[in-house]
Short mmCIF file of C-alpha atoms in Angstrom, two decimals:
data_model
loop_
_atom_site.label_atom_id
_atom_site.label_comp_id
_atom_site.label_asym_id
_atom_site.label_seq_id
_atom_site.Cartn_x
_atom_site.Cartn_y
_atom_site.Cartn_z
CA MET A 722 -7.04 -56.46 -15.89
CA SER A 723 -4.53 -54.25 -14.30
CA VAL A 724 -1.06 -55.11 -15.25
CA PHE A 725 -0.12 -55.08 -11.48
CA LEU A 726 -2.72 -57.58 -10.91
CA GLU A 727 -1.25 -59.82 -13.56
CA ARG A 728 1.88 -60.00 -12.13
CA ASN A 729 0.96 -59.79 -8.38
CA ILE A 730 2.39 -57.02 -7.52
CA GLU A 731 0.85 -55.50 -4.47
CA TRP A 732 2.64 -51.95 -4.10
CA ILE A 733 4.66 -49.98 -5.45
CA PHE A 734 6.98 -47.70 -3.79
CA HIS A 735 8.53 -43.70 -3.45
CA THR A 736 11.55 -42.62 -2.07
CA THR A 737 11.79 -39.36 -0.45
CA PRO A 738 13.75 -37.74 2.25
CA LEU A 739 11.57 -37.79 5.64
CA HIS A 740 11.64 -33.75 6.30
CA TYR A 741 9.25 -33.79 2.91
CA ILE A 742 6.85 -35.92 4.60
CA PRO A 743 4.89 -33.00 5.94
CA SER A 744 4.17 -31.32 2.79
CA VAL A 745 3.05 -34.55 0.48
CA MET A 746 0.69 -35.10 3.66
CA HIS A 747 -0.72 -32.35 3.20
CA GLU A 748 -1.36 -32.13 -0.29
CA SER A 749 -1.79 -36.38 -0.56
CA MET A 750 0.53 -35.60 -3.56
CA LEU A 751 3.65 -36.28 -4.98
CA ARG A 752 4.47 -34.10 -7.24
CA SER A 753 6.85 -33.86 -10.31
CA LYS A 754 9.90 -31.54 -10.42
CA PRO A 755 7.91 -29.12 -12.58
CA SER A 756 4.78 -29.33 -10.52
CA LEU A 757 7.36 -28.52 -7.30
CA LYS A 758 8.83 -25.46 -9.27
CA SER A 759 5.02 -24.18 -10.14
CA VAL A 760 4.70 -24.18 -5.87
CA GLY A 761 7.41 -22.37 -5.26
CA PHE A 762 10.16 -25.24 -4.47
CA THR A 763 13.72 -24.33 -6.01
CA ASP A 764 16.27 -26.83 -7.81
CA SER A 765 18.37 -27.15 -4.47
CA HIS A 766 15.58 -29.90 -3.41
CA PHE A 767 16.15 -31.88 -6.08
CA ARG A 768 19.25 -34.82 -5.84
CA SER A 769 21.78 -33.44 -8.19
CA MET A 770 22.89 -36.17 -9.23
CA SER A 771 19.72 -37.05 -10.98
CA LYS A 772 17.93 -33.56 -11.50
CA LYS A 773 20.14 -32.87 -14.57
CA GLN A 774 19.96 -36.35 -16.17
CA ASP A 775 16.31 -36.75 -15.86
CA VAL A 776 15.31 -33.55 -17.56
CA GLU A 777 17.97 -33.79 -20.26
CA ARG A 778 16.80 -37.84 -21.00
CA GLY A 779 12.89 -36.64 -21.24
CA PHE A 780 12.52 -37.83 -17.78
CA GLY A 781 11.67 -34.55 -15.98
CA ASN A 782 7.90 -33.93 -15.88
CA TYR A 783 7.42 -37.63 -13.84
CA VAL A 784 6.97 -38.90 -10.40
CA HIS A 785 9.59 -41.50 -9.85
CA LEU A 786 7.94 -44.83 -8.02
CA THR A 787 9.94 -48.44 -8.61
CA THR A 788 8.59 -52.47 -7.54
CA ASN A 789 11.82 -52.56 -5.12
CA PRO A 790 10.76 -51.35 -1.70
CA TYR A 791 14.18 -50.92 -1.00
CA PRO A 792 16.38 -48.84 -4.14
CA PRO A 793 19.87 -48.51 -4.53
CA ILE A 794 19.31 -44.74 -3.30
CA LEU A 795 17.26 -45.75 -0.31
CA ASN A 796 20.25 -47.92 0.73
CA ALA A 797 23.09 -45.12 -0.04
CA LYS A 798 20.78 -42.36 1.65
CA LEU A 799 19.92 -44.61 5.02
CA SER A 800 23.82 -45.97 5.33
CA GLY A 801 24.87 -42.51 5.45
CA GLY A 802 22.80 -41.80 8.34
CA PHE A 803 20.83 -39.70 6.27
CA PRO A 804 16.72 -39.83 7.32
CA HIS A 805 14.91 -40.97 4.34
CA CYS A 806 11.25 -42.98 4.70
CA SER A 807 9.08 -44.72 1.60
CA ILE A 808 5.49 -44.37 0.62
CA LYS A 809 3.64 -47.39 -0.33
CA ILE A 810 1.02 -47.27 -2.15
CA PRO A 811 -1.68 -50.02 -3.14
CA THR A 812 -1.47 -50.66 -7.29
CA THR A 813 -4.80 -50.54 -7.18
CA SER A 814 -5.44 -47.00 -6.00
CA VAL A 815 -3.48 -45.98 -9.43
CA ASP A 816 -4.25 -46.48 -13.58
CA ASP A 817 -1.87 -48.48 -14.37
CA GLU A 818 -2.77 -46.84 -18.01
CA GLU A 819 -1.62 -43.30 -17.19
CA LEU A 820 2.18 -44.75 -16.11
CA ASP A 821 4.94 -45.31 -18.00
CA PHE A 822 7.62 -48.24 -17.28
CA CYS A 823 11.27 -48.32 -17.77
CA ARG A 824 13.52 -51.22 -16.82
CA TYR A 825 16.82 -49.33 -16.88
CA ASN A 826 17.99 -46.66 -14.34
CA VAL A 827 16.58 -43.16 -15.68
CA ALA A 828 19.43 -41.31 -14.31
CA MET A 829 22.91 -43.90 -14.06
CA SER A 830 21.82 -45.52 -17.74
CA ARG A 831 24.86 -44.83 -20.07
CA TYR A 832 23.25 -45.85 -23.00
CA LEU A 833 21.66 -43.19 -24.36
CA ASN A 834 19.69 -42.40 -27.36
CA ARG A 835 21.24 -38.90 -28.69
CA PRO A 836 24.33 -38.06 -31.15
CA GLY A 837 27.09 -40.17 -30.28
CA GLY A 838 25.55 -42.00 -27.70
CA THR A 839 24.63 -46.04 -28.01
CA PRO A 840 20.75 -46.41 -27.92
CA LEU A 841 18.99 -49.42 -25.75
CA LYS A 842 17.26 -51.47 -28.49
CA GLU A 843 13.60 -50.85 -28.52
CA SER A 844 11.47 -54.08 -27.98
CA ASP A 845 8.25 -55.57 -26.26
CA SER A 846 10.55 -55.99 -23.54
CA ASN A 847 12.84 -53.33 -23.37
CA GLY A 848 10.08 -50.26 -23.97
CA ARG A 849 10.39 -47.84 -27.18
CA PHE A 850 11.20 -44.46 -27.70
CA TYR A 851 8.60 -41.60 -26.87
CA ASP A 852 8.60 -38.02 -26.89
CA GLY A 853 12.48 -37.76 -27.54
CA LYS A 854 12.72 -39.92 -24.56
CA GLN A 855 16.70 -40.85 -24.61
CA ILE A 856 15.59 -44.16 -22.37
CA PRO A 857 12.91 -46.28 -23.92
CA VAL A 858 9.50 -47.42 -22.15
CA ALA A 859 6.56 -49.37 -22.05
CA ARG A 860 3.40 -47.08 -22.52
CA LEU A 861 1.15 -49.53 -24.63
CA LYS A 862 -0.33 -52.68 -22.01
CA ALA A 863 1.29 -55.36 -23.98
CA ASP A 864 4.09 -53.58 -23.62
CA LYS A 865 4.10 -53.45 -19.99
CA ARG A 866 2.82 -57.13 -19.36
CA ALA A 867 6.52 -58.19 -21.73
CA MET A 868 9.04 -56.17 -19.32
CA LEU A 869 6.77 -57.40 -16.63
CA SER A 870 6.87 -61.06 -17.42
CA ALA A 871 11.08 -60.99 -18.57
CA HIS A 872 12.44 -58.82 -15.85
CA PHE A 873 10.36 -58.71 -12.61
CA PRO A 874 11.06 -59.39 -10.15
CA ASN A 875 14.62 -60.21 -10.92
CA LYS A 876 15.30 -56.11 -12.06
CA THR A 877 13.42 -53.35 -10.58
CA ILE A 878 11.34 -51.46 -12.93
CA GLU A 879 10.68 -47.44 -12.36
CA ILE A 880 7.04 -46.44 -12.48
CA LEU A 881 6.69 -43.46 -14.01
CA LYS A 882 3.52 -40.52 -13.45
CA SER A 883 3.88 -38.04 -15.78
CA GLY A 884 2.50 -34.43 -14.05
CA GLN A 885 2.00 -35.65 -10.64
CA LEU A 886 0.41 -38.40 -8.20
CA HIS A 887 -2.78 -37.97 -5.75
CA LEU A 888 -3.01 -40.50 -2.92
CA ASP A 889 -5.77 -41.90 -1.04
CA GLU A 890 -6.38 -42.73 2.22
CA SER A 891 -4.57 -46.13 1.82
CA ALA A 892 -1.25 -45.15 0.81
CA LYS A 893 1.15 -46.07 3.77
CA VAL A 894 4.05 -44.54 5.19
CA VAL A 895 7.26 -46.80 5.71
CA ALA A 896 10.04 -45.41 8.33
CA TYR A 897 13.59 -47.12 9.38
CA SER A 898 13.96 -45.83 12.72
CA GLN A 899 11.74 -45.13 15.95
CA ALA A 900 12.37 -41.81 16.23
CA ASP A 901 11.94 -41.35 12.27
CA ALA A 902 8.36 -43.33 12.71
CA GLU A 903 7.66 -40.65 15.66
CA LEU A 904 8.41 -37.69 14.09
CA ILE A 905 6.06 -38.94 11.26
CA GLU A 906 3.49 -39.77 13.70
CA ARG A 907 3.64 -36.33 15.05
CA ILE A 908 3.35 -35.34 11.84
CA LYS A 909 0.86 -37.47 10.41
CA GLU A 910 -1.23 -36.38 13.82
CA LYS A 911 -0.56 -32.89 12.73
CA LYS A 912 -1.82 -33.35 9.33
CA ASN A 913 -4.64 -35.32 10.55
CA CYS A 914 -3.41 -37.69 7.92
CA PRO A 915 -4.68 -41.24 7.88
CA TRP A 916 -1.77 -42.79 6.72
CA GLU A 917 -0.65 -45.67 8.50
CA VAL A 918 3.09 -45.59 9.38
CA LEU A 919 5.17 -48.33 9.77
CA ILE A 920 8.66 -49.27 11.22
CA ASP A 921 10.88 -51.17 8.62
CA ASP A 922 14.10 -52.42 10.88
CA LEU A 923 17.05 -51.88 9.01
CA LYS A 924 19.74 -51.39 11.52
CA TYR A 925 19.80 -48.01 10.43
CA GLN A 926 20.97 -44.76 12.78
CA PRO A 927 20.02 -41.70 12.06
CA ASP A 928 22.71 -38.97 12.32
CA PRO A 929 22.32 -36.96 15.13
CA GLU A 930 23.33 -33.35 13.56
CA HIS A 931 21.46 -34.65 10.02
CA TRP A 932 18.51 -35.55 12.60
CA CYS A 933 18.34 -31.96 14.11
CA GLU A 934 18.44 -30.36 11.15
CA VAL A 935 14.86 -32.39 9.75
CA ASN A 936 13.64 -32.19 12.73
CA SER A 937 14.02 -28.73 13.04
CA TYR A 938 12.87 -28.53 9.13
CA VAL A 939 9.56 -30.28 10.17
CA GLU A 940 8.70 -28.36 12.81
CA THR A 941 8.67 -25.25 10.38
CA VAL A 942 6.53 -26.08 8.13
CA LEU A 943 4.26 -28.16 10.23
CA GLU A 944 3.66 -23.88 11.54
CA ASN A 945 3.76 -22.58 8.40
CA PRO A 946 2.48 -24.98 5.00
CA ASP A 947 3.77 -22.50 3.20
CA TRP A 948 7.11 -22.20 3.58
CA ARG A 949 9.25 -23.61 0.85
CA GLY A 950 12.39 -24.45 3.33
CA ASN A 951 15.94 -23.49 4.03
CA GLU A 952 17.55 -24.54 0.84
CA LEU A 953 17.86 -27.58 2.91
CA GLU A 954 20.50 -29.37 0.35
CA PHE A 955 18.93 -32.51 -1.28
CA ASP A 956 22.43 -34.21 -1.02
CA ARG A 957 22.93 -33.72 2.55
CA LEU A 958 19.45 -34.83 3.66
#
């Protein structure tokens, strides 16, 4: 039985800048950083605060998801008026055996298993060190059960998929303003995508300048799906 269903976890979430939704819908796929590079995206498309840490800490080849629908990065981006949205994925559509779980913030943790560092302790509920990772993860089903039992829902659990994560028609997109939702609906129609678009009213107001840049980016990539961006900086948008 799925460890998600054992804990009544029905959904996991991926936060993304809104301007990447055309590419996600075009492929019905979320890609890790190396996978994105393999199809032509450059480092400017990755968040500067996390891209270096993810790679150095052994987590660069993952798609990052979370059990928390409102992770800190989403709240930070929306509070700055930067258009972001969430991909809401039913846990029945993923194989938990293909996932690693991490109870720590991969990009922000100061406790690392490296020379001169202070490593976190391995345990059933903390996870274990694999593949040279500097932070422990739960890979065995028994450890995933122990991690969820000890830490969910009080702590956010990062859900990590190596390489790519294919999305089926049951995925949903969550927008945080009416304007964002209308833009996503237009993308959905253009891509003939079956995903439902939801609105979560977090009282976020898109910054007009940023929203115009996002809209311009979307218009361009809808006309040319192979376009890989204009170096729109991830940390700005």
